[in-house]
CSV table of C-alpha atoms in Angstrom, one decimal:
chain,number,residue,atom,x,y,z
A,1,MET,CA,-6.5,8.9,-28.2
A,2,LYS,CA,-5.0,5.7,-29.8
A,3,LEU,CA,-7.5,2.9,-30.2
A,4,LYS,CA,-5.4,0.5,-28.1
A,5,TYR,CA,-5.6,2.8,-25.1
A,6,LYS,CA,-9.4,3.2,-25.4
A,7,LYS,CA,-9.6,-0.6,-25.3
A,8,ILE,CA,-7.3,-0.9,-22.4
A,9,ILE,CA,-9.3,1.8,-20.5
A,10,LEU,CA,-12.7,0.2,-21.1
A,11,LEU,CA,-11.5,-3.2,-20.0
A,12,THR,CA,-9.0,-2.4,-17.3
A,13,THR,CA,-10.5,0.5,-15.4
A,14,MET,CA,-11.6,-2.0,-12.7
A,15,SER,CA,-8.6,-4.3,-13.2
A,16,THR,CA,-6.7,-3.2,-10.1
A,17,MET,CA,-9.8,-3.7,-8.0
A,18,GLY,CA,-9.2,-7.3,-7.3
A,19,ILE,CA,-12.3,-9.5,-7.4
A,20,GLY,CA,-15.0,-7.5,-5.7
A,21,LEU,CA,-12.4,-6.0,-3.4
A,22,LEU,CA,-11.2,-2.5,-2.7
A,23,THR,CA,-8.0,-1.4,-4.5
A,24,LEU,CA,-6.0,1.7,-5.1
A,25,SER,CA,-4.4,3.3,-8.1
A,26,ILE,CA,-2.2,6.3,-8.3
A,27,SER,CA,-3.2,9.6,-9.8
A,28,GLN,CA,-1.1,12.2,-11.5
A,29,ASP,CA,-2.7,15.3,-10.2
A,30,ARG,CA,-4.1,14.3,-6.8
A,31,PRO,CA,-3.2,11.7,-4.2
A,32,LYS,CA,-5.4,8.9,-5.7
A,33,ALA,CA,-3.5,6.4,-3.7
A,34,GLU,CA,-5.0,7.8,-0.5
A,35,GLU,CA,-8.3,8.6,-2.3
A,36,MET,CA,-9.0,5.2,-3.7
A,37,LEU,CA,-7.9,2.9,-0.9
A,38,ASN,CA,-11.6,3.1,0.2
A,39,GLN,CA,-14.2,4.5,-2.0
A,40,ASP,CA,-15.7,6.2,1.1
A,41,VAL,CA,-12.5,7.9,2.0
A,42,ARG,CA,-12.5,10.8,-0.4
A,43,LYS,CA,-11.7,13.7,1.9
A,44,GLU,CA,-8.8,14.9,4.1
A,45,ALA,CA,-8.9,13.8,7.7
A,46,SER,CA,-9.2,16.7,10.1
A,47,VAL,CA,-8.2,16.6,13.7
A,48,GLU,CA,-10.3,18.6,16.0
A,49,GLY,CA,-8.5,20.0,19.0
A,50,PHE,CA,-10.6,20.2,22.2
A,51,GLU,CA,-9.4,22.8,24.8
A,52,SER,CA,-10.9,22.0,28.2
A,53,ASP,CA,-12.2,24.9,30.3
A,54,LYS,CA,-9.7,26.0,32.9
A,55,VAL,CA,-11.1,26.2,36.4
A,56,SER,CA,-9.3,28.7,38.6
A,57,MET,CA,-9.2,27.3,42.1
A,58,MET,CA,-8.9,30.3,44.5
A,59,SER,CA,-7.4,29.7,47.9
A,60,PHE,CA,-9.2,31.5,50.7
A,61,GLY,CA,-7.1,32.4,53.7
A,62,ILE,CA,-8.7,32.8,57.2
A,63,GLU,CA,-8.0,36.1,58.7
A,64,ASP,CA,-6.9,35.8,62.3
A,65,THR,CA,-9.1,38.0,64.6
A,66,ALA,CA,-7.6,38.3,68.1
A,67,GLN,CA,-10.2,37.5,70.7
A,68,GLU,CA,-8.6,36.8,73.9
A,69,SER,CA,-11.6,36.1,76.1
A,70,ILE,CA,-13.7,34.1,73.7
A,71,PRO,CA,-12.0,31.3,71.8
A,72,MET,CA,-13.2,30.7,68.3
A,73,PRO,CA,-14.8,27.4,67.8
A,74,THR,CA,-13.1,25.0,65.4
A,75,ALA,CA,-15.4,24.3,62.5
A,76,THR,CA,-15.9,20.6,61.7
A,77,PRO,CA,-15.4,20.1,58.0
A,78,THR,CA,-18.3,18.5,56.2
A,79,PRO,CA,-17.1,15.5,54.4
A,80,THR,CA,-17.3,15.9,50.7
A,81,ALA,CA,-18.7,12.9,48.7
A,82,THR,CA,-16.2,11.5,46.2
A,83,PRO,CA,-18.0,10.8,43.0
A,84,THR,CA,-17.6,7.3,41.6
A,85,PRO,CA,-15.4,7.5,38.6
A,86,SER,CA,-16.9,6.5,35.3
A,87,PRO,CA,-15.1,3.5,33.7
A,88,THR,CA,-12.7,4.6,31.0
A,89,PRO,CA,-13.5,2.7,27.8
A,90,THR,CA,-10.6,0.5,26.6
A,91,PRO,CA,-9.2,1.9,23.3
A,92,ILE,CA,-9.2,-0.4,20.3
A,93,PRO,CA,-5.5,-1.3,19.7
A,94,VAL,CA,-3.8,0.0,16.6
A,95,TYR,CA,-0.8,-2.0,15.4
A,96,GLU,CA,2.3,-1.1,13.4
A,97,LEU,CA,2.5,-1.7,9.7
A,98,GLU,CA,5.0,-4.6,9.2
A,99,LYS,CA,6.8,-5.6,6.1
A,100,GLU,CA,7.9,-9.2,5.5
A,101,GLY,CA,6.7,-10.1,9.0
A,102,TYR,CA,4.1,-12.6,7.8
A,103,PRO,CA,5.5,-15.0,5.2
A,104,GLU,CA,2.3,-17.0,4.9
A,105,ILE,CA,0.3,-13.9,4.1
A,106,GLU,CA,3.0,-12.8,1.6
A,107,GLN,CA,2.8,-16.1,-0.2
A,108,PHE,CA,-1.0,-16.0,-0.1
A,109,PHE,CA,-1.1,-12.8,-2.1
A,110,ARG,CA,1.5,-13.9,-4.5
A,111,ASP,CA,-0.7,-16.9,-5.2
A,112,PHE,CA,-3.7,-14.7,-5.4
A,113,TYR,CA,-2.4,-12.5,-8.1
A,114,ALA,CA,-1.0,-15.4,-10.0
A,115,GLU,CA,-4.4,-17.2,-10.0
A,116,LYS,CA,-6.0,-13.9,-11.0
A,117,ILE,CA,-3.8,-13.6,-14.1
A,118,ASP,CA,-4.5,-17.2,-14.9
A,119,CYS,CA,-8.3,-16.7,-14.4
A,120,ASN,CA,-8.3,-19.7,-12.1
A,121,ILE,CA,-11.8,-19.0,-10.7
A,122,GLU,CA,-12.0,-22.2,-8.7
A,123,LYS,CA,-8.8,-21.5,-6.8
A,124,LEU,CA,-9.8,-17.9,-6.3
A,125,LYS,CA,-13.1,-19.0,-4.7
A,126,THR,CA,-11.1,-20.9,-2.1
A,127,MET,CA,-9.3,-17.7,-1.1
A,128,LEU,CA,-12.5,-15.7,-0.4
A,129,SER,CA,-14.6,-15.8,2.7
A,130,ASP,CA,-17.7,-15.6,0.4
A,131,PRO,CA,-16.8,-17.6,-2.8
A,132,SER,CA,-19.8,-16.1,-4.6
A,133,GLN,CA,-17.9,-12.8,-4.8
A,134,SER,CA,-15.3,-14.3,-7.2
A,135,GLY,CA,-17.5,-13.5,-10.2
A,136,SER,CA,-17.5,-15.6,-13.4
A,137,VAL,CA,-14.6,-16.7,-15.5
A,138,GLU,CA,-15.6,-14.2,-18.2
A,139,ASN,CA,-15.7,-11.4,-15.7
A,140,VAL,CA,-12.2,-12.1,-14.4
A,141,GLN,CA,-10.9,-12.5,-18.0
A,142,ASN,CA,-12.4,-9.1,-18.9
A,143,LYS,CA,-10.7,-7.4,-16.0
A,144,THR,CA,-7.3,-9.0,-16.7
A,145,ASP,CA,-7.3,-9.3,-20.5
A,146,TYR,CA,-5.0,-6.3,-21.0
A,147,ILE,CA,-2.7,-7.1,-18.1
A,148,ASP,CA,0.4,-9.2,-18.7
A,149,ASP,CA,1.5,-9.6,-15.1
A,150,TYR,CA,1.6,-8.2,-11.6
A,151,ARG,CA,5.3,-7.8,-10.6
A,152,ASN,CA,7.4,-6.6,-7.6
A,153,ILE,CA,4.7,-7.6,-5.1
A,154,LYS,CA,5.4,-6.3,-1.6
A,155,VAL,CA,3.0,-7.1,1.3
A,156,TYR,CA,2.6,-4.8,4.3
A,157,THR,CA,0.5,-6.1,7.2
A,158,LYS,CA,-1.2,-4.6,10.3
A,159,LYS,CA,-2.8,-6.9,12.8
A,160,GLY,CA,-6.5,-6.4,13.2
A,161,TYR,CA,-8.1,-5.8,16.6
A,162,GLU,CA,-9.9,-9.2,16.3
A,163,GLU,CA,-7.8,-12.3,16.8
A,164,ASP,CA,-6.2,-13.7,13.7
A,165,THR,CA,-7.3,-10.9,11.5
A,166,TYR,CA,-5.1,-8.6,9.4
A,167,ILE,CA,-5.4,-5.4,7.3
A,168,VAL,CA,-3.1,-6.0,4.4
A,169,TYR,CA,-1.7,-3.5,1.9
A,170,VAL,CA,-0.2,-5.0,-1.2
A,171,TYR,CA,2.1,-2.9,-3.4
A,172,HIS,CA,2.4,-4.2,-6.9
A,173,GLU,CA,3.5,-3.0,-10.4
A,174,ILE,CA,1.2,-3.8,-13.3
A,175,LYS,CA,2.6,-4.7,-16.7
A,176,PHE,CA,-0.1,-3.6,-19.2
A,177,ASN,CA,-0.2,-4.9,-22.8
A,178,SER,CA,1.5,-2.4,-25.2
A,179,ILE,CA,2.9,-0.3,-22.4
A,180,ASN,CA,6.5,-0.9,-21.5
A,181,THR,CA,6.7,0.8,-18.1
A,182,LEU,CA,5.2,-0.8,-15.1
A,183,ALA,CA,2.4,1.0,-13.3
A,184,PRO,CA,2.6,1.1,-9.5
A,185,GLY,CA,-0.5,0.4,-7.4
A,186,LEU,CA,-1.6,-0.3,-3.9
A,187,SER,CA,-4.4,-2.7,-2.9
A,188,LYS,CA,-6.0,-3.1,0.5
A,189,PHE,CA,-7.6,-6.3,1.9
A,190,TYR,CA,-9.1,-7.5,5.1
A,191,VAL,CA,-7.8,-11.0,5.8
A,192,ILE,CA,-9.3,-13.4,8.3
A,193,THR,CA,-8.4,-16.9,9.5
A,194,ASP,CA,-11.1,-19.5,9.2
A,195,SER,CA,-11.9,-22.3,11.6
A,196,GLU,CA,-9.4,-24.6,9.9
A,197,GLY,CA,-6.6,-22.1,10.1
A,198,ASN,CA,-6.7,-21.0,6.4
A,199,LEU,CA,-6.3,-17.4,5.4
A,200,LYS,CA,-9.2,-15.9,3.6
A,201,ILE,CA,-9.8,-12.5,2.0
A,202,TYR,CA,-12.9,-11.1,3.7
A,203,SER,CA,-15.4,-10.4,0.9
A,204,GLU,CA,-18.5,-9.9,2.9
A,205,GLU,CA,-20.2,-6.7,4.4
A,206,MET,CA,-18.4,-5.4,7.5
A,207,ASP,CA,-20.3,-4.3,10.6
A,208,PRO,CA,-20.1,-0.5,11.2
A,209,GLU,CA,-17.5,-0.7,14.0
A,210,LEU,CA,-15.1,-2.9,11.9
A,211,GLN,CA,-15.7,-0.7,8.8
A,212,LYS,CA,-14.8,2.4,10.7
A,213,TYR,CA,-11.6,0.8,12.1
A,214,TYR,CA,-10.7,-0.5,8.7
A,215,ASP,CA,-11.2,2.9,7.0
A,216,GLU,CA,-9.3,4.8,9.7
A,217,ARG,CA,-6.1,2.8,9.2
A,218,ASN,CA,-5.6,4.7,5.9
A,219,LEU,CA,-4.8,7.7,8.1
A,220,ASP,CA,-2.1,6.0,10.2
A,221,GLU,CA,1.3,7.6,9.7
A,222,ASP,CA,3.0,4.4,8.5
A,223,VAL,CA,0.2,3.9,5.9
A,224,GLN,CA,0.5,7.5,4.8
A,225,GLU,CA,4.2,6.9,4.2
A,226,LEU,CA,3.4,3.9,2.1
A,227,ILE,CA,0.9,5.9,0.1
A,228,ALA,CA,3.4,8.7,-0.4
A,229,TYR,CA,6.0,6.1,-1.6
A,230,THR,CA,3.5,4.7,-4.1
A,231,ASN,CA,2.6,8.1,-5.4
A,232,LYS,CA,6.2,8.9,-5.9
A,233,LYS,CA,6.8,5.7,-7.8
A,234,GLY,CA,3.8,6.5,-9.9
A,235,GLU,CA,5.1,10.0,-10.8
A,236,GLU,CA,8.5,8.5,-11.8
A,237,ALA,CA,6.8,5.9,-14.0
A,238,LYS,CA,4.6,8.5,-15.8
A,239,ASN,CA,7.5,10.9,-16.4
A,240,LYS,CA,9.4,8.0,-17.9
A,241,ASP,CA,6.8,6.8,-20.3
A,242,GLU,CA,4.4,9.0,-22.3
A,243,ASP,CA,2.2,6.1,-23.2
A,244,LEU,CA,1.6,5.4,-19.5
A,245,MET,CA,1.1,9.1,-18.8
A,246,LEU,CA,-1.7,9.2,-21.5
A,247,PHE,CA,-3.3,6.0,-20.1
A,248,TRP,CA,-3.2,7.4,-16.6
A,249,LYS,CA,-4.7,10.7,-17.5
A,250,SER,CA,-7.6,8.8,-19.2
A,251,LEU,CA,-8.2,6.8,-16.1
A,252,ASP,CA,-8.3,10.0,-14.0
A,253,GLN,CA,-10.8,11.5,-16.4
A,254,ILE,CA,-13.0,8.4,-16.3
A,255,ALA,CA,-12.9,8.4,-12.5
A,256,SER,CA,-13.8,12.1,-12.4
A,257,ASP,CA,-16.7,11.7,-14.8
A,258,ASP,CA,-18.0,8.8,-12.7
A,259,GLU,CA,-17.8,10.8,-9.5
A,260,ASN,CA,-19.6,13.7,-11.1
A,261,THR,CA,-22.3,11.4,-12.4
A,262,ASP,CA,-22.7,9.9,-8.9
A,263,GLN,CA,-23.0,13.4,-7.4
A,264,SER,CA,-25.6,14.4,-10.0
A,265,ASN,CA,-27.6,11.2,-9.3
A,266,ASP,CA,-27.5,11.8,-5.6
A,267,GLU,CA,-28.7,15.4,-6.0
A,268,GLY,CA,-31.5,14.3,-8.4
A,269,GLY,CA,-32.6,11.7,-5.9
A,270,ASN,CA,-32.9,14.2,-3.1
A,271,GLN,CA,-35.2,16.6,-5.1
A,272,GLU,CA,-38.9,16.5,-4.1
């Protein structure tokens, strides 16, 4: 592999990950867009079908026996107690993915990527709910040193189930140094509104219920369509530019090696 690509790989493997945030890159041989939106979502979602037992209600007819002299007494039906229905839990709402419906969020992320390229750490801190997650100037520089620019930014937004919160998917195309063709990518963020009405990227640990909801949105049909679109654009870009293809394959290999290392460490830690 050319030396310049080795340098790019070492310094930009994490470059599309934002600043301590989850991000997605596109893979050549597997749907990395879907795979990397969340590091925990690395499997296909399966839908279990539950077939309820059918209860056959048999209707019993009363046979009429003619007894002229002795009338048959009429049976008084015993009232049947009606069980108190259990309250049905209110489902958590799932909203549509909207494009260009939130101009303030769109501008927020254009500013975010511009400040990231400029390594404006003080400005980036103001855009996070936990400023300590911004990292150092050197850290940001290392992650963006081989990135010329983020271009063609498109922002897709879903309302969160909590008031004034949003799940945001940002499509962008990265211009790497020494590679002519732009590399499509898709990043995911959880955005909140603070007490002063300012948008913030949520950079803290989520509670389990919120994390589950946040992860599950990757499986929504409209998000899947966006993932497929990003993958398609990625394939087109790689087929157009051999340099980008080689770079992409190297990133896939690094990701695969890291995954195998993590699995080995997990298995080793479980041994008695």
